[in-house]
Short mmCIF file of C-alpha atoms in Angstrom, two decimals:
data_model
loop_
_atom_site.label_atom_id
_atom_site.label_comp_id
_atom_site.label_asym_id
_atom_site.label_seq_id
_atom_site.Cartn_x
_atom_site.Cartn_y
_atom_site.Cartn_z
CA MET K 408 7.07 -6.15 -49.43
CA PRO K 409 8.02 -3.09 -51.09
CA GLN K 410 6.35 0.36 -50.03
CA TYR K 411 6.14 3.59 -51.53
CA LEU K 412 5.73 6.88 -50.16
CA GLY K 413 3.20 9.69 -51.55
CA LEU K 414 3.69 13.40 -50.31
CA ASP K 415 0.96 16.26 -51.26
CA SER K 416 1.40 19.81 -50.31
CA SER K 417 -1.87 21.56 -50.99
CA THR K 418 -2.85 24.55 -50.10
CA GLN K 419 -4.19 23.88 -46.72
CA SER K 420 -2.26 21.06 -45.70
CA LEU K 421 0.45 18.67 -46.31
CA SER K 422 -0.63 14.54 -46.46
CA ALA K 423 1.04 11.60 -46.67
CA LEU K 424 0.25 8.16 -48.25
CA LEU K 425 2.11 5.27 -47.86
CA ILE K 426 1.14 2.19 -50.10
CA ASP K 427 2.46 -1.33 -49.75
CA THR K 428 2.02 -3.20 -53.35
CA ASP K 429 2.13 -6.70 -52.73
CA SER K 430 -0.61 -6.30 -50.56
CA GLY K 431 -2.52 -3.63 -52.71
CA LYS K 432 -2.88 -1.88 -49.20
CA VAL K 433 -2.67 1.71 -47.75
CA VAL K 434 -0.38 1.44 -44.85
CA ALA K 435 -0.69 4.85 -43.46
CA ASP K 436 -2.23 7.99 -44.37
CA ARG K 437 -1.71 11.20 -42.74
CA SER K 438 -2.41 14.66 -42.94
CA VAL K 439 -1.31 18.46 -41.00
CA ASN K 440 -3.64 21.17 -41.47
CA PHE K 441 -1.63 24.31 -41.36
CA GLY K 442 -4.14 26.18 -39.88
CA ALA K 443 -5.09 24.36 -37.03
CA ARG K 444 -1.56 22.36 -36.59
CA LEU K 445 0.87 25.44 -37.18
CA PRO K 446 -1.07 28.58 -36.25
CA HIS K 447 1.86 30.76 -35.53
CA TYR K 448 1.73 31.00 -39.57
CA HIS K 449 -1.30 33.23 -39.17
CA SER K 450 -2.74 31.29 -42.10
CA PRO K 451 -6.09 29.57 -41.06
CA SER K 452 -7.28 28.26 -44.80
CA GLY K 453 -3.22 27.88 -45.85
CA PHE K 454 -2.17 31.81 -46.82
CA LEU K 455 -1.74 34.87 -45.22
CA GLN K 456 -4.37 37.68 -44.99
CA SER K 457 -4.26 40.69 -47.10
CA ASP K 458 -5.99 44.12 -47.32
CA ASP K 459 -5.63 42.94 -51.07
CA PRO K 460 -8.11 40.58 -52.14
CA THR K 461 -6.55 39.65 -55.35
CA ILE K 462 -3.09 38.72 -53.20
CA LYS K 463 -2.46 35.83 -51.84
CA HIS K 464 0.90 34.65 -50.63
CA ALA K 465 1.87 31.73 -47.89
CA ASP K 466 5.09 31.23 -45.59
CA PRO K 467 6.91 28.37 -47.53
CA LEU K 468 8.63 28.02 -43.84
CA MET K 469 5.12 26.29 -43.00
CA TRP K 470 5.46 23.78 -45.53
CA VAL K 471 8.97 23.34 -44.63
CA GLU K 472 8.07 22.97 -40.77
CA ALA K 473 4.86 20.49 -41.81
CA LEU K 474 7.29 18.13 -43.71
CA ASP K 475 9.12 17.52 -40.06
CA LEU K 476 5.95 17.31 -38.54
CA ILE K 477 4.15 14.88 -40.94
CA LEU K 478 6.82 12.24 -40.82
CA GLN K 479 7.33 12.97 -36.96
CA GLU K 480 3.75 11.77 -36.74
CA LEU K 481 4.28 8.54 -38.96
CA ARG K 482 7.50 7.53 -37.19
CA ASP K 483 5.74 8.11 -33.83
CA ALA K 484 2.56 5.89 -34.97
CA GLY K 485 5.03 3.11 -35.35
CA VAL K 486 5.77 3.67 -39.39
CA ASP K 487 9.16 2.08 -40.61
CA LEU K 488 9.80 4.54 -42.71
CA GLY K 489 12.98 2.27 -43.65
CA ARG K 490 10.66 0.11 -45.38
CA VAL K 491 10.06 2.74 -47.85
CA ARG K 492 11.90 1.88 -51.39
CA ALA K 493 10.77 5.48 -53.22
CA ILE K 494 9.29 8.83 -52.71
CA SER K 495 7.01 11.51 -54.75
CA GLY K 496 4.46 13.52 -54.77
CA ALA K 497 3.08 16.62 -55.98
CA GLY K 498 2.15 20.77 -54.81
CA GLN K 499 -0.21 23.21 -55.28
CA GLN K 500 0.42 24.11 -58.65
CA HIS K 501 1.32 27.81 -59.75
CA GLY K 502 3.06 28.49 -56.13
CA SER K 503 6.38 29.72 -56.37
CA VAL K 504 9.46 29.69 -53.84
CA TYR K 505 12.65 31.97 -54.07
CA LEU K 506 16.02 30.84 -53.09
CA ALA K 507 18.87 33.49 -53.08
CA LYS K 508 21.16 30.58 -52.82
CA SER K 509 20.95 26.99 -54.81
CA LEU K 510 20.43 24.23 -52.82
CA ASP K 511 22.99 22.77 -54.47
CA GLU K 512 25.33 24.76 -52.61
CA LEU K 513 24.61 23.79 -48.74
CA ASP K 514 27.65 23.25 -47.45
CA GLU K 515 27.38 19.65 -45.41
CA VAL K 516 27.55 16.49 -47.27
CA ASP K 517 24.41 15.50 -46.29
CA GLY K 518 22.74 18.99 -47.00
CA TRP K 519 20.92 19.41 -43.66
CA SER K 520 21.77 19.25 -39.87
CA VAL K 521 19.97 17.23 -37.92
CA SER K 522 20.97 19.66 -34.99
CA THR K 523 18.40 22.07 -36.24
CA PRO K 524 15.08 22.58 -37.18
CA LEU K 525 14.75 22.09 -40.93
CA SER K 526 12.75 25.09 -41.43
CA GLU K 527 15.29 27.26 -39.47
CA GLN K 528 18.04 25.73 -42.03
CA VAL K 529 15.81 27.15 -44.70
CA ARG K 530 14.81 30.19 -43.45
CA PRO K 531 18.81 32.02 -44.25
CA LEU K 532 18.40 30.70 -48.33
CA LEU K 533 15.03 32.86 -49.02
CA SER K 534 15.26 35.68 -51.21
CA ARG K 535 11.40 36.28 -50.77
CA LYS K 536 9.57 35.91 -47.28
CA THR K 537 6.39 34.17 -49.29
CA SER K 538 5.00 32.57 -52.05
CA PRO K 539 2.15 33.62 -54.44
CA ILE K 540 0.13 30.69 -54.78
CA TRP K 541 -2.77 29.72 -57.40
CA MET K 542 -5.35 31.47 -55.79
CA ASP K 543 -3.37 35.32 -56.38
CA SER K 544 -4.73 37.22 -59.22
CA SER K 545 -3.20 40.33 -59.01
CA THR K 546 -0.85 39.75 -62.39
CA SER K 547 -3.81 40.97 -65.02
CA ALA K 548 -1.24 43.46 -66.13
CA GLU K 549 1.62 41.22 -66.16
CA CYS K 550 -0.04 38.82 -67.97
CA ASP K 551 -1.20 41.53 -70.56
CA GLU K 552 3.09 42.57 -70.89
CA ILE K 553 3.65 39.27 -71.21
CA ALA K 554 1.08 38.49 -73.97
CA ARG K 555 1.99 41.74 -75.92
CA ALA K 556 5.84 40.53 -75.50
CA ALA K 557 5.38 37.45 -77.22
CA GLY K 558 3.00 37.79 -80.00
CA GLY K 559 -0.56 37.89 -78.02
CA ASP K 560 -2.66 35.41 -76.36
CA GLU K 561 -2.92 32.67 -79.09
CA HIS K 562 0.89 32.69 -79.35
CA VAL K 563 1.42 31.98 -75.61
CA ALA K 564 -1.38 29.68 -75.37
CA THR K 565 0.27 27.22 -78.97
CA ILE K 566 3.91 27.62 -76.90
CA SER K 567 2.66 26.94 -73.61
CA GLY K 568 -0.68 25.28 -73.58
CA SER K 569 -2.46 28.12 -71.67
CA ARG K 570 -3.11 32.00 -72.37
CA ALA K 571 -1.28 34.21 -69.64
CA THR K 572 -3.17 33.48 -66.93
CA PRO K 573 -2.96 35.62 -63.59
CA ARG K 574 -2.47 32.52 -61.50
CA PHE K 575 0.36 31.25 -63.47
CA THR K 576 3.51 31.27 -62.05
CA GLY K 577 5.47 33.33 -65.09
CA PRO K 578 3.20 36.42 -64.23
CA GLN K 579 3.91 36.08 -60.77
CA ILE K 580 7.50 36.24 -61.26
CA ARG K 581 7.08 39.09 -63.51
CA ARG K 582 5.69 41.28 -60.87
CA PHE K 583 8.51 39.95 -58.44
CA PHE K 584 10.91 41.33 -61.51
CA LYS K 585 8.89 44.79 -61.67
CA THR K 586 7.85 45.51 -57.90
CA CYS K 587 11.13 43.92 -55.65
CA PRO K 588 13.96 44.58 -57.66
CA ALA K 589 16.55 44.06 -54.94
CA GLU K 590 15.39 40.81 -53.99
CA TRP K 591 14.92 39.80 -57.53
CA GLN K 592 18.79 40.10 -57.88
CA ARG K 593 19.28 38.25 -54.80
CA THR K 594 17.14 35.60 -56.47
CA ALA K 595 19.51 32.61 -57.66
CA GLU K 596 16.67 29.81 -57.83
CA ILE K 597 13.21 29.39 -58.62
CA HIS K 598 11.08 26.38 -57.77
CA LEU K 599 7.75 25.52 -57.76
CA VAL K 600 6.39 24.01 -54.56
CA SER K 601 6.58 20.59 -56.03
CA SER K 602 10.32 20.85 -57.29
CA PHE K 603 11.26 22.50 -53.56
CA MET K 604 9.22 19.62 -51.56
CA ALA K 605 11.56 17.37 -53.89
CA SER K 606 14.76 19.26 -52.85
CA LEU K 607 14.27 19.53 -49.17
CA LEU K 608 14.20 15.35 -49.32
CA VAL K 609 17.21 15.40 -51.49
CA GLY K 610 19.06 18.01 -49.68
CA LYS K 611 19.95 19.93 -53.06
CA SER K 612 18.15 21.44 -56.08
CA ALA K 613 15.39 19.34 -57.90
CA SER K 614 14.56 20.31 -61.23
CA ILE K 615 10.67 21.14 -61.89
CA ASP K 616 9.01 18.10 -64.00
CA LEU K 617 7.46 18.83 -66.86
CA GLY K 618 3.82 18.37 -65.58
CA ASP K 619 3.93 21.03 -63.36
CA GLY K 620 6.09 23.43 -65.64
CA ALA K 621 3.56 23.76 -68.29
CA GLY K 622 1.32 25.47 -65.58
CA MET K 623 3.85 28.26 -65.99
CA ASN K 624 3.37 30.15 -68.89
CA LEU K 625 7.00 29.41 -69.35
CA LEU K 626 7.64 25.86 -70.87
CA ASP K 627 7.42 24.84 -74.19
CA ILE K 628 5.55 21.71 -74.37
CA ALA K 629 5.79 20.45 -77.70
CA LYS K 630 9.84 20.83 -76.73
CA GLY K 631 9.63 20.15 -73.28
CA ASP K 632 11.89 23.24 -72.22
CA TRP K 633 11.80 26.54 -71.34
CA SER K 634 10.54 29.08 -74.37
CA ASP K 635 13.18 31.48 -74.57
CA ALA K 636 10.45 33.97 -75.80
CA LEU K 637 8.38 33.49 -72.67
CA LEU K 638 11.41 34.21 -70.60
CA ASP K 639 12.63 37.06 -72.35
CA ALA K 640 8.78 38.30 -72.25
CA THR K 641 8.88 37.34 -68.34
CA ALA K 642 11.98 38.56 -66.67
CA PRO K 643 15.56 39.27 -67.62
CA GLY K 644 18.36 36.46 -67.14
CA LEU K 645 15.15 34.15 -65.90
CA ARG K 646 16.68 30.85 -67.61
CA GLN K 647 19.73 31.35 -65.16
CA LYS K 648 17.68 30.96 -62.33
CA LEU K 649 15.61 27.80 -63.54
CA LYS K 650 17.10 24.23 -63.42
CA ALA K 651 16.53 22.65 -66.94
CA PRO K 652 13.14 20.78 -66.92
CA GLU K 653 12.82 16.87 -66.32
CA ALA K 654 10.33 14.53 -67.34
CA SER K 655 7.94 13.17 -64.12
CA THR K 656 9.43 9.83 -64.13
CA THR K 657 12.87 11.20 -63.40
CA PRO K 658 14.60 10.29 -59.84
CA VAL K 659 15.61 13.77 -58.50
CA GLY K 660 18.06 11.58 -56.19
CA GLU K 661 18.88 9.93 -52.75
CA ILE K 662 17.04 11.26 -49.49
CA ALA K 663 19.32 13.13 -48.05
CA GLY K 664 21.07 12.11 -44.59
CA TYR K 665 19.03 14.62 -42.21
CA PHE K 666 15.82 12.34 -42.68
CA VAL K 667 17.98 8.96 -42.73
CA LYS K 668 19.13 9.49 -38.95
CA LYS K 669 16.12 11.90 -37.65
CA TYR K 670 13.28 9.45 -39.17
CA GLY K 671 14.90 6.04 -39.93
CA PHE K 672 14.31 6.32 -43.83
CA ALA K 673 17.21 3.51 -45.23
CA PRO K 674 20.05 5.36 -47.26
CA GLY K 675 19.36 5.18 -50.89
CA THR K 676 16.06 5.75 -50.49
CA LYS K 677 14.99 7.24 -54.49
CA VAL K 678 13.03 10.51 -54.48
CA ILE K 679 11.35 10.67 -57.25
CA ALA K 680 10.66 13.84 -59.38
CA PHE K 681 7.63 15.95 -57.87
CA THR K 682 4.89 17.52 -59.89
CA GLY K 683 1.43 19.50 -59.64
CA ASP K 684 -1.29 18.44 -57.17
CA ASN K 685 -3.83 18.15 -60.99
CA PRO K 686 -1.43 15.99 -62.91
CA SER K 687 -0.69 13.64 -59.84
CA SER K 688 -3.91 13.28 -59.54
CA LEU K 689 -4.79 12.31 -62.98
CA VAL K 690 -2.56 9.54 -61.87
CA GLY K 691 -3.99 8.98 -58.51
CA MET K 692 -7.43 8.11 -60.24
CA GLY K 693 -6.21 5.60 -62.51
CA ALA K 694 -7.24 7.80 -65.51
CA SER K 695 -3.76 8.51 -67.11
CA LYS K 696 -4.86 7.20 -70.17
CA PRO K 697 -7.33 9.29 -72.83
CA GLY K 698 -10.95 8.20 -73.05
CA THR K 699 -11.50 8.25 -69.27
CA ALA K 700 -11.88 11.87 -67.97
CA VAL K 701 -12.06 13.03 -64.34
CA ILE K 702 -14.63 15.45 -63.15
CA SER K 703 -13.50 16.66 -59.12
CA LEU K 704 -16.92 18.20 -57.66
CA GLY K 705 -15.60 20.71 -54.89
CA THR K 706 -15.73 24.32 -53.82
CA SER K 707 -14.47 24.91 -57.49
CA ASP K 708 -15.58 21.98 -60.49
CA THR K 709 -12.38 20.96 -62.29
CA VAL K 710 -12.59 18.12 -64.94
CA PHE K 711 -9.23 17.16 -66.78
CA THR K 712 -8.12 14.09 -68.75
CA ALA K 713 -5.66 12.62 -70.98
CA MET K 714 -4.61 13.82 -74.55
CA THR K 715 -3.08 11.69 -77.23
CA ALA K 716 -1.71 14.82 -78.20
CA PRO K 717 -1.10 18.89 -76.82
CA ARG K 718 -3.91 20.62 -78.60
CA THR K 719 -4.97 23.91 -77.04
CA ASP K 720 -8.26 25.33 -76.16
CA PRO K 721 -9.02 27.95 -78.75
CA ARG K 722 -11.06 30.21 -76.50
CA GLY K 723 -8.26 30.24 -73.68
CA TYR K 724 -10.05 28.90 -71.09
CA GLY K 725 -8.75 25.49 -70.70
CA SER K 726 -5.12 24.51 -70.06
CA VAL K 727 -2.74 22.03 -70.98
CA PHE K 728 -0.29 20.06 -68.45
CA GLY K 729 2.28 17.47 -68.74
CA ASN K 730 0.97 13.83 -68.18
CA PRO K 731 3.17 12.04 -65.40
CA ALA K 732 2.35 8.78 -67.09
CA GLY K 733 3.55 10.40 -70.51
CA GLY K 734 2.17 12.72 -72.97
CA PHE K 735 -0.24 15.66 -72.02
CA MET K 736 -3.64 16.52 -70.17
CA SER K 737 -6.10 19.26 -70.63
CA LEU K 738 -7.65 20.58 -67.63
CA ALA K 739 -10.66 23.19 -67.03
CA CYS K 740 -11.29 25.20 -64.08
CA PHE K 741 -15.03 26.67 -63.19
CA ALA K 742 -14.81 28.75 -60.02
CA ASN K 743 -18.91 28.62 -59.30
CA GLY K 744 -18.83 24.75 -58.47
CA SER K 745 -19.88 23.98 -54.91
CA LEU K 746 -20.62 27.71 -54.34
CA ALA K 747 -23.34 27.85 -57.12
CA ARG K 748 -24.73 24.99 -55.75
CA GLU K 749 -24.97 25.97 -51.92
CA GLU K 750 -26.44 29.08 -53.05
CA ILE K 751 -29.60 27.00 -54.64
CA THR K 752 -29.77 24.91 -51.41
CA ARG K 753 -29.66 27.98 -49.00
CA ARG K 754 -32.50 29.88 -51.19
CA PHE K 755 -34.89 26.84 -50.91
CA GLY K 756 -33.53 25.49 -47.69
CA PHE K 757 -32.84 22.05 -49.37
CA SER K 758 -30.47 19.67 -47.84
CA TRP K 759 -28.29 17.53 -49.99
CA ASP K 760 -31.13 14.74 -50.19
CA ASN K 761 -33.80 16.92 -51.03
CA PHE K 762 -31.58 18.66 -53.89
CA ALA K 763 -31.16 15.02 -55.30
CA ALA K 764 -34.88 14.30 -55.11
CA ALA K 765 -35.67 17.75 -56.51
CA ILE K 766 -33.75 16.75 -59.41
CA VAL K 767 -34.57 12.89 -60.11
CA GLU K 768 -38.17 12.96 -58.78
CA LYS K 769 -39.67 16.20 -59.01
CA THR K 770 -38.07 17.49 -62.70
CA LYS K 771 -37.07 16.13 -65.95
CA PRO K 772 -34.28 16.36 -68.44
CA GLY K 773 -34.42 19.55 -69.94
CA ASN K 774 -36.03 20.99 -67.13
CA GLY K 775 -39.35 22.42 -69.48
CA ASP K 776 -36.81 25.17 -70.79
CA ASN K 777 -35.75 26.81 -67.63
CA LEU K 778 -32.24 27.62 -67.75
CA LEU K 779 -30.04 29.03 -65.14
CA LEU K 780 -26.56 30.51 -66.08
CA PRO K 781 -25.25 29.98 -62.66
CA TYR K 782 -22.48 32.78 -62.17
CA PHE K 783 -23.01 33.68 -58.56
CA VAL K 784 -18.97 34.82 -57.81
CA PRO K 785 -16.83 35.65 -60.83
CA GLU K 786 -16.19 32.81 -63.35
CA ILE K 787 -12.38 31.53 -64.67
CA THR K 788 -14.69 28.97 -67.35
CA PRO K 789 -15.50 31.21 -69.57
CA ARG K 790 -14.40 34.50 -67.63
CA VAL K 791 -17.22 36.29 -66.10
CA LEU K 792 -15.32 39.08 -64.42
CA ARG K 793 -18.17 39.45 -61.95
CA PRO K 794 -21.30 37.68 -60.93
CA ALA K 795 -23.73 37.30 -63.93
CA ALA K 796 -26.84 34.64 -62.76
CA ARG K 797 -29.31 34.70 -64.97
CA TRP K 798 -32.59 32.85 -64.90
CA PHE K 799 -34.66 32.19 -68.27
CA GLY K 800 -38.17 30.09 -68.33
CA SER K 801 -41.24 30.17 -66.24
CA GLU K 802 -42.88 33.17 -64.39
CA ASP K 803 -42.14 30.91 -61.34
CA PHE K 804 -38.64 30.23 -62.38
CA VAL K 805 -37.35 33.47 -63.06
CA ALA K 806 -38.66 34.85 -59.80
CA GLY K 807 -37.10 32.21 -57.96
CA ARG K 808 -40.33 30.59 -56.63
CA ASP K 809 -39.32 27.14 -58.29
CA GLY K 810 -37.11 25.23 -55.89
CA ALA K 811 -37.29 22.12 -57.80
CA ALA K 812 -36.39 23.50 -60.97
CA ALA K 813 -33.62 25.41 -59.93
CA ALA K 814 -31.74 22.34 -58.56
CA ARG K 815 -31.93 20.69 -61.59
CA ALA K 816 -31.44 24.35 -63.84
CA VAL K 817 -27.96 24.45 -61.62
CA ALA K 818 -27.23 20.86 -62.23
CA GLU K 819 -27.76 20.90 -65.77
CA ALA K 820 -26.18 23.89 -66.29
CA GLN K 821 -22.56 22.96 -64.41
CA ALA K 822 -22.94 19.40 -66.67
CA LEU K 823 -23.59 21.63 -70.24
CA THR K 824 -20.84 24.14 -69.55
CA MET K 825 -18.57 21.19 -68.69
CA ARG K 826 -19.60 19.55 -71.92
CA LEU K 827 -19.45 22.67 -73.94
CA HIS K 828 -15.51 23.60 -72.38
CA SER K 829 -14.25 20.34 -73.02
CA ASP K 830 -14.87 19.75 -76.44
CA TRP K 831 -11.44 21.11 -77.67
CA ILE K 832 -9.86 18.43 -76.46
CA GLY K 833 -10.73 16.54 -79.05
CA GLU K 834 -11.20 13.34 -77.18
CA LYS K 835 -14.38 10.60 -76.64
CA MET K 836 -15.24 10.55 -72.88
CA HIS K 837 -16.71 7.08 -72.96
CA THR K 838 -16.24 7.27 -69.02
CA VAL K 839 -16.34 9.89 -66.79
CA LEU K 840 -14.73 9.37 -62.88
CA VAL K 841 -16.01 11.53 -60.28
CA THR K 842 -14.84 12.80 -56.71
CA GLY K 843 -14.93 15.42 -54.48
CA GLY K 844 -17.51 16.31 -52.12
CA ALA K 845 -20.48 16.22 -54.11
CA SER K 846 -19.45 13.23 -55.97
CA ARG K 847 -21.83 10.82 -53.90
CA ASN K 848 -25.22 13.30 -54.78
CA ARG K 849 -27.21 10.91 -57.14
CA GLY K 850 -28.67 13.85 -58.78
CA LEU K 851 -25.89 15.23 -60.00
CA LEU K 852 -24.74 12.00 -61.39
CA ARG K 853 -27.83 11.59 -63.39
CA VAL K 854 -27.73 14.80 -65.09
CA LEU K 855 -23.73 14.12 -66.14
CA ALA K 856 -24.23 10.69 -67.07
CA ASP K 857 -27.00 12.02 -69.69
CA VAL K 858 -25.77 15.48 -70.42
CA PHE K 859 -21.91 13.82 -71.44
CA GLN K 860 -23.82 10.48 -72.67
CA ALA K 861 -20.84 8.68 -70.87
CA THR K 862 -20.86 6.49 -67.99
CA ILE K 863 -20.38 8.30 -64.50
CA MET K 864 -18.67 6.18 -61.69
CA PRO K 865 -17.33 7.72 -58.48
CA LEU K 866 -14.33 6.78 -57.28
CA PRO K 867 -13.50 6.21 -53.53
CA VAL K 868 -10.04 7.65 -53.51
CA SER K 869 -9.73 10.18 -50.83
CA ASN K 870 -6.42 11.56 -51.63
CA ALA K 871 -6.21 11.02 -55.36
CA SER K 872 -3.14 13.61 -55.47
CA ALA K 873 -1.24 11.55 -52.19
CA LEU K 874 -2.17 8.29 -53.90
CA GLY K 875 -0.74 9.34 -57.53
CA GLY K 876 2.68 10.20 -55.97
CA ALA K 877 3.10 6.77 -54.12
CA LEU K 878 2.09 5.47 -57.32
CA ARG K 879 4.63 7.29 -59.79
CA ALA K 880 7.42 6.73 -57.19
CA ALA K 881 6.43 2.65 -57.26
CA GLN K 882 6.23 2.68 -61.17
CA ALA K 883 9.20 4.98 -61.71
CA ALA K 884 11.81 3.58 -59.05
CA ASP K 885 10.81 -0.26 -59.69
CA ASN K 886 8.41 -0.70 -63.04
CA CYS K 887 5.80 -1.42 -61.00
CA ALA K 888 2.99 -1.89 -64.16
CA TRP K 889 0.16 0.87 -64.21
CA GLU K 890 -2.81 -1.08 -64.92
CA THR K 891 -2.26 -3.23 -61.91
CA LEU K 892 -1.24 -0.07 -59.89
CA PHE K 893 -4.39 1.04 -60.79
CA ALA K 894 -6.55 -1.80 -60.29
CA ARG K 895 -5.23 -2.50 -56.47
CA PHE K 896 -5.28 1.03 -55.47
CA CYS K 897 -8.10 3.14 -57.48
CA PRO K 898 -10.50 0.72 -59.10
CA PRO K 899 -13.88 3.15 -59.47
CA ASP K 900 -17.10 2.09 -57.11
CA ARG K 901 -19.26 0.08 -60.22
CA ALA K 902 -21.65 -0.58 -57.85
CA LEU K 903 -22.57 3.08 -57.71
CA ALA K 904 -22.35 3.69 -61.55
CA VAL K 905 -24.79 5.75 -63.61
CA ALA K 906 -25.28 4.98 -67.34
CA PRO K 907 -26.91 7.34 -69.42
CA ASP K 908 -29.81 7.46 -70.74
CA PRO K 909 -29.90 7.31 -74.42
CA SER K 910 -33.19 9.22 -74.72
CA THR K 911 -32.01 12.32 -73.39
CA ARG K 912 -29.22 13.00 -76.05
CA GLN K 913 -31.64 14.86 -78.21
CA VAL K 914 -32.95 16.92 -75.16
CA TYR K 915 -29.57 18.30 -74.27
CA GLN K 916 -28.34 18.35 -77.45
CA GLU K 917 -31.21 21.32 -77.56
CA LEU K 918 -30.28 22.61 -74.41
CA GLY K 919 -26.96 22.82 -74.86
CA ALA K 920 -27.19 25.29 -78.17
CA THR K 921 -29.43 27.33 -76.24
CA PHE K 922 -27.22 27.51 -73.36
CA GLU K 923 -24.63 28.30 -75.64
CA THR K 924 -26.57 31.62 -77.19
CA ARG K 925 -27.58 32.60 -73.65
CA LEU K 926 -23.70 32.37 -72.27
CA LYS K 927 -22.63 34.20 -75.43
CA GLU K 928 -24.99 37.15 -74.78
CA VAL K 929 -23.85 37.39 -71.07
CA LEU K 930 -20.19 37.12 -71.74
CA SER K 931 -20.88 40.39 -74.27
CA GLU K 932 -22.19 41.93 -71.11
CA ALA K 933 -20.21 41.26 -68.87
CA SER K 934 -16.49 40.00 -69.71
CA PRO K 935 -15.15 41.99 -72.48
CA GLN K 936 -12.04 40.04 -74.06
CA ARG K 937 -9.05 42.01 -74.24
#
């Protein structure tokens, strides 16, 4: 019975998920929370505290130690890792690791020594002690500089799939080059979190894959290679510090002897290129083909879908990444996800059941023309640089006295902004898969179905990114069919499917137009464009 291991190095934890493709079952599912299990890294939320709120870095040794810890837990739990045929996985997108020495230059034949903890062997290889992660927003100046040097934001987006973006790796590299010249000179190799984790497993340098590489503002997504124009705009000599990117299906090597001797993996176990957590989740949710969108309802909300062609968002909000199953994917991120929903429940003392009942039982589509712009915190999509919540409608609603209308208003506003800011994708979404903490709320599902005029189906998958890694390992190493893998491991929960009400189509076309008009007013006040 062939087994495949998927790993996911996310912001707050490292997860491992082992599947058996014959039985269609998950053999093991483990997670190491960084804050709880590795408190000596002083990162309770997965990153180091800083006096500057725009700076969010993590210690890469924490990820290394977590890898040892989770494999030890699997072995101690009786999991026979010798049965694993292949491994793949993902890392939080945009995070970067800086090495003074390429892992291809490790002295020992097997790369790592079993007599020393892996983290202690990696420590002297780092040219930069900390890694900026996706939450870091300290690079606005560097984004401006890259855009100017490369011919403008639109040109950067045409090449890389996204405008120069503070969370992305290219601007972080430029900031490092500017502020730490000595460490920059010492840097021989730069990795993303994904390629770094794959490199640890094979004991040599693994390439960045095209899926994750597209989130760097450095990749020419049409050519599948680093863009000379963007490299030159970012930092001198940058190409020499990056291995050539490779397809997500590429075997990057066989597992290092360290893991064979210490944890019982079989010699020759294949390691497939790791990718970013969002591209990996696309696969783990069975949504790798156009026509099926995924909405993740979490702290922030995201909308992503496979694309037939690498279109870019003319407004500059959405991003294009590589689809690990082939082709491309789009992604838009909305910071006011559960933060806005929780603000409404807090103000009106609602439970989640109350919130759902307010939408389904006490209000109607269109909400009596009550409209909310739900920007309680600064927003990524669209760019709202400071809190800018606005209430329009009846006197009671504007005065904050109508809790039921407020619940529907935040749900409708979030669904409308998702629809509005995914229209550039150009793909008809006949099915929308929903995941995340709020994906079982019947009020939210009802509104999403009607606004998108698509069938909404919650997904039972709890760790889509790690599952995506395991599925990619099975497909790349042994040519397992995607359709079979999806049917066995990530079928949607059809019993909870919500079909759209056709009678609401016109209601939401009109409300959507009003929403867009009001949004333009707020954007002109709150977020002047550069």
